[in-house]
PDB file of C-alpha atoms in Angstrom:
ATOM      1  CA  UNK A  97     -49.193 226.543  17.908  1.00 52.00           C
ATOM      2  CA  UNK A  98     -49.643 229.950  16.299  1.00 57.00           C
ATOM      3  CA  UNK A  99     -48.842 231.612  12.716  1.00 56.00           C
ATOM      4  CA  UNK A 100     -46.379 228.394  12.861  1.00 61.00           C
ATOM      5  CA  UNK A 101     -44.496 229.010  15.756  1.00 64.00           C
ATOM      6  CA  UNK A 102     -44.931 227.495  19.137  1.00 65.00           C
ATOM      7  CA  UNK A 103     -46.306 229.849  22.021  1.00 60.00           C
ATOM      8  CA  UNK A 104     -47.386 228.017  24.689  1.00 64.00           C
ATOM      9  CA  UNK A 105     -47.136 224.149  26.353  1.00 70.00           C
ATOM     10  CA  UNK A 106     -50.238 222.070  26.819  1.00 71.00           C
ATOM     11  CA  UNK A 107     -49.613 220.133  30.144  1.00 69.00           C
ATOM     12  CA  UNK A 108     -51.470 217.035  31.531  1.00 68.00           C
ATOM     13  CA  UNK A 109     -51.540 216.934  35.397  1.00 66.00           C
ATOM     14  CA  UNK A 110     -51.219 213.320  37.496  1.00 65.00           C
ATOM     15  CA  UNK A 111     -54.960 214.069  38.658  1.00 66.00           C
ATOM     16  CA  UNK A 112     -55.846 214.553  34.582  1.00 68.00           C
ATOM     17  CA  UNK A 113     -56.408 218.040  34.604  1.00 68.00           C
ATOM     18  CA  UNK A 114     -55.378 219.801  31.857  1.00 68.00           C
ATOM     19  CA  UNK A 115     -52.844 223.425  32.180  1.00 66.00           C
ATOM     20  CA  UNK A 116     -51.275 225.756  29.492  1.00 60.00           C
ATOM     21  CA  UNK A 117     -48.129 227.609  30.554  1.00 66.00           C
ATOM     22  CA  UNK A 118     -46.640 230.115  27.980  1.00 63.00           C
ATOM     23  CA  UNK A 119     -42.903 229.870  26.351  1.00 60.00           C
ATOM     24  CA  UNK A 120     -41.697 233.088  28.102  1.00 61.00           C
ATOM     25  CA  UNK A 121     -42.222 231.165  31.490  1.00 66.00           C
ATOM     26  CA  UNK A 122     -39.774 228.446  29.956  1.00 69.00           C
ATOM     27  CA  UNK A 123     -37.215 230.627  28.584  1.00 67.00           C
ATOM     28  CA  UNK A 124     -34.162 229.578  31.175  1.00 71.00           C
ATOM     29  CA  UNK A 125     -35.140 226.126  30.741  1.00 74.00           C
ATOM     30  CA  UNK A 126     -35.131 226.314  27.006  1.00 71.00           C
ATOM     31  CA  UNK A 127     -32.116 227.984  26.902  1.00 68.00           C
ATOM     32  CA  UNK A 128     -30.038 225.591  29.093  1.00 76.00           C
ATOM     33  CA  UNK A 129     -31.533 222.908  27.016  1.00 74.00           C
ATOM     34  CA  UNK A 130     -30.202 224.969  23.797  1.00 74.00           C
ATOM     35  CA  UNK A 131     -33.636 225.617  22.598  1.00 72.00           C
ATOM     36  CA  UNK A 132     -33.567 229.165  20.971  1.00 61.00           C
ATOM     37  CA  UNK A 133     -36.486 231.321  21.986  1.00 60.00           C
ATOM     38  CA  UNK A 134     -37.208 234.140  19.387  1.00 53.00           C
ATOM     39  CA  UNK A 135     -38.839 237.034  20.868  1.00 52.00           C
ATOM     40  CA  UNK A 136     -40.954 239.056  18.617  1.00 51.00           C
ATOM     41  CA  UNK A 137     -41.652 242.763  18.957  1.00 51.00           C
ATOM     42  CA  UNK A 138     -44.814 244.206  18.698  1.00 53.00           C
ATOM     43  CA  UNK A 139     -45.784 246.765  16.203  1.00 51.00           C
ATOM     44  CA  UNK A 140     -46.964 248.689  19.220  1.00 55.00           C
ATOM     45  CA  UNK A 141     -43.958 249.182  20.997  1.00 65.00           C
ATOM     46  CA  UNK A 142     -40.679 251.729  21.135  1.00 70.00           C
ATOM     47  CA  UNK A 143     -38.090 250.074  18.943  1.00 69.00           C
ATOM     48  CA  UNK A 144     -35.589 248.728  21.059  1.00 75.00           C
ATOM     49  CA  UNK A 145     -32.949 250.927  19.308  1.00 73.00           C
ATOM     50  CA  UNK A 146     -34.398 253.903  21.258  1.00 75.00           C
ATOM     51  CA  UNK A 147     -34.037 252.207  24.299  1.00 72.00           C
ATOM     52  CA  UNK A 148     -30.497 253.617  25.432  1.00 73.00           C
ATOM     53  CA  UNK A 149     -31.033 256.737  23.388  1.00 71.00           C
ATOM     54  CA  UNK A 150     -34.418 257.356  25.672  1.00 70.00           C
ATOM     55  CA  UNK A 151     -32.421 257.113  29.169  1.00 76.00           C
ATOM     56  CA  UNK A 152     -29.840 259.267  28.374  1.00 74.00           C
ATOM     57  CA  UNK A 153     -31.782 261.941  26.825  1.00 75.00           C
ATOM     58  CA  UNK A 154     -32.062 266.022  28.098  1.00 74.00           C
ATOM     59  CA  UNK A 155     -35.203 266.900  27.355  1.00 77.00           C
ATOM     60  CA  UNK A 156     -36.540 269.554  25.815  1.00 82.00           C
ATOM     61  CA  UNK A 157     -39.046 271.079  28.377  1.00 85.00           C
ATOM     62  CA  UNK A 158     -39.582 274.223  26.028  1.00 88.00           C
ATOM     63  CA  UNK A 159     -41.032 271.788  23.369  1.00 90.00           C
ATOM     64  CA  UNK A 160     -42.661 269.646  25.662  1.00 89.00           C
ATOM     65  CA  UNK A 161     -44.333 272.409  27.866  1.00 91.00           C
ATOM     66  CA  UNK A 162     -45.829 273.596  24.333  1.00 92.00           C
ATOM     67  CA  UNK A 163     -47.064 270.181  23.742  1.00 94.00           C
ATOM     68  CA  UNK A 164     -48.751 269.320  26.910  1.00 94.00           C
ATOM     69  CA  UNK A 165     -50.435 272.742  26.675  1.00 94.00           C
ATOM     70  CA  UNK A 166     -51.662 271.965  22.497  1.00 95.00           C
ATOM     71  CA  UNK A 167     -53.151 269.051  23.431  1.00 95.00           C
ATOM     72  CA  UNK A 168     -55.606 270.370  25.936  1.00 93.00           C
ATOM     73  CA  UNK A 169     -56.606 273.043  23.133  1.00 90.00           C
ATOM     74  CA  UNK A 170     -59.709 272.037  20.541  1.00 86.00           C
ATOM     75  CA  UNK A 171     -58.743 270.228  17.095  1.00 90.00           C
ATOM     76  CA  UNK A 172     -57.446 266.666  16.305  1.00 94.00           C
ATOM     77  CA  UNK A 173     -54.282 267.583  14.556  1.00 96.00           C
ATOM     78  CA  UNK A 174     -50.577 268.557  15.901  1.00 96.00           C
ATOM     79  CA  UNK A 175     -47.329 269.206  14.452  1.00 97.00           C
ATOM     80  CA  UNK A 176     -44.128 269.056  15.290  1.00 95.00           C
ATOM     81  CA  UNK A 177     -41.857 270.269  12.944  1.00 95.00           C
ATOM     82  CA  UNK A 178     -38.232 271.407  12.735  1.00 93.00           C
ATOM     83  CA  UNK A 179     -35.156 271.244  10.887  1.00 92.00           C
ATOM     84  CA  UNK A 180     -33.363 267.270  10.938  1.00 90.00           C
ATOM     85  CA  UNK A 181     -31.044 266.884  14.052  1.00 84.00           C
ATOM     86  CA  UNK A 182     -33.662 268.920  16.303  1.00 86.00           C
ATOM     87  CA  UNK A 183     -34.519 266.053  18.341  1.00 85.00           C
ATOM     88  CA  UNK A 184     -38.011 265.407  16.788  1.00 90.00           C
ATOM     89  CA  UNK A 185     -38.007 261.807  17.316  1.00 88.00           C
ATOM     90  CA  UNK A 186     -36.228 261.655  20.627  1.00 86.00           C
ATOM     91  CA  UNK A 187     -39.085 263.842  21.942  1.00 88.00           C
ATOM     92  CA  UNK A 188     -41.510 261.541  20.993  1.00 90.00           C
ATOM     93  CA  UNK A 189     -39.901 258.429  21.530  1.00 88.00           C
ATOM     94  CA  UNK A 190     -39.756 259.540  25.300  1.00 88.00           C
ATOM     95  CA  UNK A 191     -42.848 261.694  25.662  1.00 90.00           C
ATOM     96  CA  UNK A 192     -44.966 260.544  28.946  1.00 88.00           C
ATOM     97  CA  UNK A 193     -48.049 262.266  30.255  1.00 89.00           C
ATOM     98  CA  UNK A 194     -49.667 262.441  33.725  1.00 86.00           C
ATOM     99  CA  UNK A 195     -52.552 263.891  32.311  1.00 90.00           C
ATOM    100  CA  UNK A 196     -53.089 262.445  28.387  1.00 94.00           C
ATOM    101  CA  UNK A 197     -52.781 258.752  27.631  1.00 95.00           C
ATOM    102  CA  UNK A 198     -50.071 257.894  24.996  1.00 94.00           C
ATOM    103  CA  UNK A 199     -52.077 255.510  22.520  1.00 95.00           C
ATOM    104  CA  UNK A 200     -48.702 254.562  20.233  1.00 94.00           C
ATOM    105  CA  UNK A 201     -46.375 256.064  19.019  1.00 94.00           C
ATOM    106  CA  UNK A 202     -45.538 255.027  15.472  1.00 95.00           C
ATOM    107  CA  UNK A 203     -41.630 255.692  13.318  1.00 93.00           C
ATOM    108  CA  UNK A 204     -41.132 255.311  10.026  1.00 93.00           C
ATOM    109  CA  UNK A 205     -37.684 255.396  10.128  1.00 88.00           C
ATOM    110  CA  UNK A 206     -35.559 253.856  13.207  1.00 86.00           C
ATOM    111  CA  UNK A 207     -31.852 253.382  13.357  1.00 80.00           C
ATOM    112  CA  UNK A 208     -30.169 250.641  12.403  1.00 82.00           C
ATOM    113  CA  UNK A 209     -34.011 248.978  11.955  1.00 82.00           C
ATOM    114  CA  UNK A 210     -34.619 244.945  11.569  1.00 80.00           C
ATOM    115  CA  UNK A 211     -37.239 245.754   9.162  1.00 82.00           C
ATOM    116  CA  UNK A 212     -37.037 247.340   5.726  1.00 87.00           C
ATOM    117  CA  UNK A 213     -37.941 250.776   5.539  1.00 87.00           C
ATOM    118  CA  UNK A 214     -40.734 249.907   2.998  1.00 92.00           C
ATOM    119  CA  UNK A 215     -42.341 248.063   5.402  1.00 92.00           C
ATOM    120  CA  UNK A 216     -42.618 251.052   7.866  1.00 92.00           C
ATOM    121  CA  UNK A 217     -43.935 253.527   5.300  1.00 95.00           C
ATOM    122  CA  UNK A 218     -46.515 251.068   3.716  1.00 96.00           C
ATOM    123  CA  UNK A 219     -49.725 251.807   4.360  1.00 96.00           C
ATOM    124  CA  UNK A 220     -50.585 248.586   5.142  1.00 95.00           C
ATOM    125  CA  UNK A 221     -48.377 248.207   7.949  1.00 93.00           C
ATOM    126  CA  UNK A 222     -49.257 251.368   9.313  1.00 96.00           C
ATOM    127  CA  UNK A 223     -52.669 250.527   9.235  1.00 96.00           C
ATOM    128  CA  UNK A 224     -51.996 246.974  11.297  1.00 94.00           C
ATOM    129  CA  UNK A 225     -50.724 249.359  13.786  1.00 94.00           C
ATOM    130  CA  UNK A 226     -53.401 251.556  14.297  1.00 95.00           C
ATOM    131  CA  UNK A 227     -55.757 248.495  14.489  1.00 95.00           C
ATOM    132  CA  UNK A 228     -53.509 246.919  17.300  1.00 92.00           C
ATOM    133  CA  UNK A 229     -53.022 249.596  19.387  1.00 94.00           C
ATOM    134  CA  UNK A 230     -57.079 250.723  19.059  1.00 96.00           C
ATOM    135  CA  UNK A 231     -57.619 246.901  20.217  1.00 94.00           C
ATOM    136  CA  UNK A 232     -55.035 246.892  22.915  1.00 92.00           C
ATOM    137  CA  UNK A 233     -56.379 250.403  24.214  1.00 94.00           C
ATOM    138  CA  UNK A 234     -59.854 248.996  24.325  1.00 95.00           C
ATOM    139  CA  UNK A 235     -59.360 245.771  25.427  1.00 93.00           C
ATOM    140  CA  UNK A 236     -56.321 244.974  26.436  1.00 90.00           C
ATOM    141  CA  UNK A 237     -55.801 242.396  23.647  1.00 87.00           C
ATOM    142  CA  UNK A 238     -54.992 242.136  20.097  1.00 84.00           C
ATOM    143  CA  UNK A 239     -57.807 242.062  17.776  1.00 83.00           C
ATOM    144  CA  UNK A 240     -57.352 238.288  15.515  1.00 85.00           C
ATOM    145  CA  UNK A 241     -55.983 239.471  12.199  1.00 84.00           C
ATOM    146  CA  UNK A 242     -58.185 240.480   9.768  1.00 87.00           C
ATOM    147  CA  UNK A 243     -59.199 238.445   6.352  1.00 90.00           C
ATOM    148  CA  UNK A 244     -60.790 241.559   4.865  1.00 94.00           C
ATOM    149  CA  UNK A 245     -60.264 244.217   1.989  1.00 96.00           C
ATOM    150  CA  UNK A 246     -57.798 246.578   2.885  1.00 95.00           C
ATOM    151  CA  UNK A 247     -60.508 248.966   2.074  1.00 96.00           C
ATOM    152  CA  UNK A 248     -62.634 247.143   4.686  1.00 96.00           C
ATOM    153  CA  UNK A 249     -60.190 247.194   7.136  1.00 96.00           C
ATOM    154  CA  UNK A 250     -59.789 251.201   6.553  1.00 96.00           C
ATOM    155  CA  UNK A 251     -63.893 251.541   6.808  1.00 95.00           C
ATOM    156  CA  UNK A 252     -64.233 249.143   9.943  1.00 95.00           C
ATOM    157  CA  UNK A 253     -61.099 251.291  11.493  1.00 94.00           C
ATOM    158  CA  UNK A 254     -63.019 254.316  11.166  1.00 94.00           C
ATOM    159  CA  UNK A 255     -65.765 252.551  13.653  1.00 96.00           C
ATOM    160  CA  UNK A 256     -63.199 251.323  16.161  1.00 96.00           C
ATOM    161  CA  UNK A 257     -61.785 255.145  16.273  1.00 97.00           C
ATOM    162  CA  UNK A 258     -65.244 256.398  16.648  1.00 97.00           C
ATOM    163  CA  UNK A 259     -65.782 253.631  19.519  1.00 97.00           C
ATOM    164  CA  UNK A 260     -62.020 254.705  20.803  1.00 97.00           C
ATOM    165  CA  UNK A 261     -64.013 258.008  21.353  1.00 97.00           C
ATOM    166  CA  UNK A 262     -66.038 256.754  23.746  1.00 97.00           C
ATOM    167  CA  UNK A 263     -63.618 254.699  25.517  1.00 97.00           C
ATOM    168  CA  UNK A 264     -61.920 257.678  26.264  1.00 97.00           C
ATOM    169  CA  UNK A 265     -64.451 260.025  27.311  1.00 97.00           C
ATOM    170  CA  UNK A 266     -66.103 256.641  29.567  1.00 97.00           C
ATOM    171  CA  UNK A 267     -62.126 257.032  31.347  1.00 95.00           C
ATOM    172  CA  UNK A 268     -62.203 260.708  31.236  1.00 96.00           C
ATOM    173  CA  UNK A 269     -58.919 260.886  29.326  1.00 96.00           C
ATOM    174  CA  UNK A 270     -57.173 262.264  26.237  1.00 97.00           C
ATOM    175  CA  UNK A 271     -55.847 259.964  23.513  1.00 97.00           C
ATOM    176  CA  UNK A 272     -53.129 260.643  22.223  1.00 97.00           C
ATOM    177  CA  UNK A 273     -51.342 258.846  18.634  1.00 97.00           C
ATOM    178  CA  UNK A 274     -48.104 260.019  17.913  1.00 96.00           C
ATOM    179  CA  UNK A 275     -46.637 259.600  13.927  1.00 96.00           C
ATOM    180  CA  UNK A 276     -43.107 260.838  13.429  1.00 94.00           C
ATOM    181  CA  UNK A 277     -40.611 260.881  10.719  1.00 94.00           C
ATOM    182  CA  UNK A 278     -43.312 261.760   7.932  1.00 96.00           C
ATOM    183  CA  UNK A 279     -40.831 263.227   5.375  1.00 95.00           C
ATOM    184  CA  UNK A 280     -39.996 259.509   4.652  1.00 95.00           C
ATOM    185  CA  UNK A 281     -43.719 258.979   2.806  1.00 96.00           C
ATOM    186  CA  UNK A 282     -43.873 259.236  -0.893  1.00 93.00           C
ATOM    187  CA  UNK A 283     -47.761 259.341  -1.039  1.00 94.00           C
ATOM    188  CA  UNK A 284     -48.410 261.132   2.704  1.00 96.00           C
ATOM    189  CA  UNK A 285     -51.966 262.028   1.658  1.00 95.00           C
ATOM    190  CA  UNK A 286     -52.741 258.146   0.674  1.00 96.00           C
ATOM    191  CA  UNK A 287     -51.074 257.070   4.232  1.00 97.00           C
ATOM    192  CA  UNK A 288     -52.572 259.861   6.156  1.00 97.00           C
ATOM    193  CA  UNK A 289     -55.992 259.248   4.824  1.00 95.00           C
ATOM    194  CA  UNK A 290     -56.377 256.274   6.700  1.00 96.00           C
ATOM    195  CA  UNK A 291     -57.318 258.249   9.820  1.00 96.00           C
ATOM    196  CA  UNK A 292     -60.514 260.107   8.900  1.00 95.00           C
ATOM    197  CA  UNK A 293     -59.773 263.636   9.046  1.00 92.00           C
ATOM    198  CA  UNK A 294     -62.774 264.333  11.975  1.00 92.00           C
ATOM    199  CA  UNK A 295     -62.452 262.335  14.794  1.00 95.00           C
ATOM    200  CA  UNK A 296     -63.885 261.884  18.298  1.00 96.00           C
ATOM    201  CA  UNK A 297     -62.693 265.123  20.302  1.00 95.00           C
ATOM    202  CA  UNK A 298     -60.690 262.908  22.355  1.00 97.00           C
ATOM    203  CA  UNK A 299     -58.217 261.962  20.211  1.00 97.00           C
ATOM    204  CA  UNK A 300     -55.484 263.880  19.372  1.00 97.00           C
ATOM    205  CA  UNK A 301     -53.237 262.729  15.991  1.00 97.00           C
ATOM    206  CA  UNK A 302     -49.387 264.389  16.672  1.00 97.00           C
ATOM    207  CA  UNK A 303     -47.591 264.610  13.348  1.00 97.00           C
ATOM    208  CA  UNK A 304     -43.825 264.819  13.088  1.00 96.00           C
ATOM    209  CA  UNK A 305     -41.556 266.407   9.847  1.00 96.00           C
ATOM    210  CA  UNK A 306     -39.072 268.687   8.864  1.00 94.00           C
ATOM    211  CA  UNK A 307     -42.009 271.141   7.335  1.00 94.00           C
ATOM    212  CA  UNK A 308     -45.805 271.718   7.621  1.00 93.00           C
ATOM    213  CA  UNK A 309     -45.793 272.418   3.945  1.00 95.00           C
ATOM    214  CA  UNK A 310     -45.673 268.474   3.221  1.00 95.00           C
ATOM    215  CA  UNK A 311     -48.724 267.765   5.126  1.00 96.00           C
ATOM    216  CA  UNK A 312     -52.146 267.193   3.158  1.00 95.00           C
ATOM    217  CA  UNK A 313     -53.634 270.815   2.364  1.00 94.00           C
ATOM    218  CA  UNK A 314     -56.690 269.241   4.461  1.00 93.00           C
ATOM    219  CA  UNK A 315     -54.695 268.864   7.832  1.00 94.00           C
ATOM    220  CA  UNK A 316     -52.423 271.840   6.902  1.00 93.00           C
ATOM    221  CA  UNK A 317     -55.362 274.096   7.040  1.00 90.00           C
ATOM    222  CA  UNK A 318     -56.995 272.864  10.167  1.00 87.00           C
ATOM    223  CA  UNK A 319     -53.750 273.555  12.479  1.00 90.00           C
ATOM    224  CA  UNK A 320     -53.822 276.737  14.202  1.00 86.00           C
ATOM    225  CA  UNK A 321     -50.964 278.485  15.420  1.00 84.00           C
ATOM    226  CA  UNK A 322     -51.056 276.800  18.828  1.00 87.00           C
ATOM    227  CA  UNK A 323     -51.210 273.350  17.079  1.00 93.00           C
ATOM    228  CA  UNK A 324     -48.252 273.901  15.031  1.00 93.00           C
ATOM    229  CA  UNK A 325     -45.055 273.770  17.244  1.00 93.00           C
ATOM    230  CA  UNK A 326     -41.803 274.687  16.234  1.00 93.00           C
ATOM    231  CA  UNK A 327     -39.180 271.849  17.569  1.00 90.00           C
ATOM    232  CA  UNK A 328     -36.024 274.035  18.392  1.00 83.00           C
ATOM    233  CA  UNK A 329     -32.302 272.948  19.267  1.00 72.00           C
ATOM    234  CA  UNK A 330     -31.620 273.127  23.223  1.00 63.00           C
ATOM    235  CA  UNK A 331     -30.346 275.899  24.700  1.00 63.00           C
ATOM    236  CA  UNK A 332     -27.181 276.609  25.910  1.00 61.00           C
ATOM    237  CA  UNK A 333     -27.841 275.690  29.554  1.00 63.00           C
ATOM    238  CA  UNK A 334     -29.332 272.203  28.099  1.00 56.00           C
ATOM    239  CA  UNK A 335     -26.779 271.704  26.051  1.00 55.00           C
ATOM    240  CA  UNK A 336     -23.815 272.193  28.852  1.00 54.00           C
ATOM    241  CA  UNK A 337     -25.959 270.228  31.025  1.00 51.00           C
ATOM    242  CA  UNK A 338     -25.832 267.107  28.076  1.00 51.00           C
ATOM    243  CA  UNK A 339     -21.790 267.691  28.109  1.00 54.00           C
ATOM    244  CA  UNK A 340     -20.955 267.732  31.725  1.00 58.00           C
ATOM    245  CA  UNK A 341     -23.450 264.322  32.203  1.00 58.00           C
ATOM    246  CA  UNK A 342     -21.398 262.583  29.756  1.00 58.00           C
TER     247      UNK A 342
END
């Protein structure tokens, strides 16, 4: 039992050996006995509401190519900016790379969301996402829940980012965080302040919003021309391809 929920079963075998089996391996049996199994979505996973859209997406290669090039350059912060409806969120949700390591994608706004908006835009939830993402990348597991104060967790997280930088150095990869939908955040400086301005060079933070003018001045002033990418609508040929495919 973990956090008030049954997550596994201990088995005592005929030879008195003890074994453990996850409930995920017993789902079909439990369903046949009318036992409900709740599958929880990790805060690190792509929200299920985007899955179908990702399958049908027509990629905006102009934007993706610029993003790939920007990731290779110096500087930790990159901006995807563009009007609503230009495809920023789906470009983030569907982004994959052969060269860099996508560490995680954070979305403040999800269609038909089963979580309250106040949760996704809270800095506490965002910090939990960062902690989980870093832990999974370095160790392969989610770290135990911390009982420290919020400020202490932010302090510890800055050291975890340094450790993450060392890990990325050891595997010779650039790690990329995506944070989408910054227009939904009321106090953006407080929200993004969880991440230190100066982080290891192997870590890139890609922000997505309608305009760089909403960004905290410290981040905005650290963006050069190549680190600010305008997300424009698909060109005519890509639109025609999408319509024909439909």
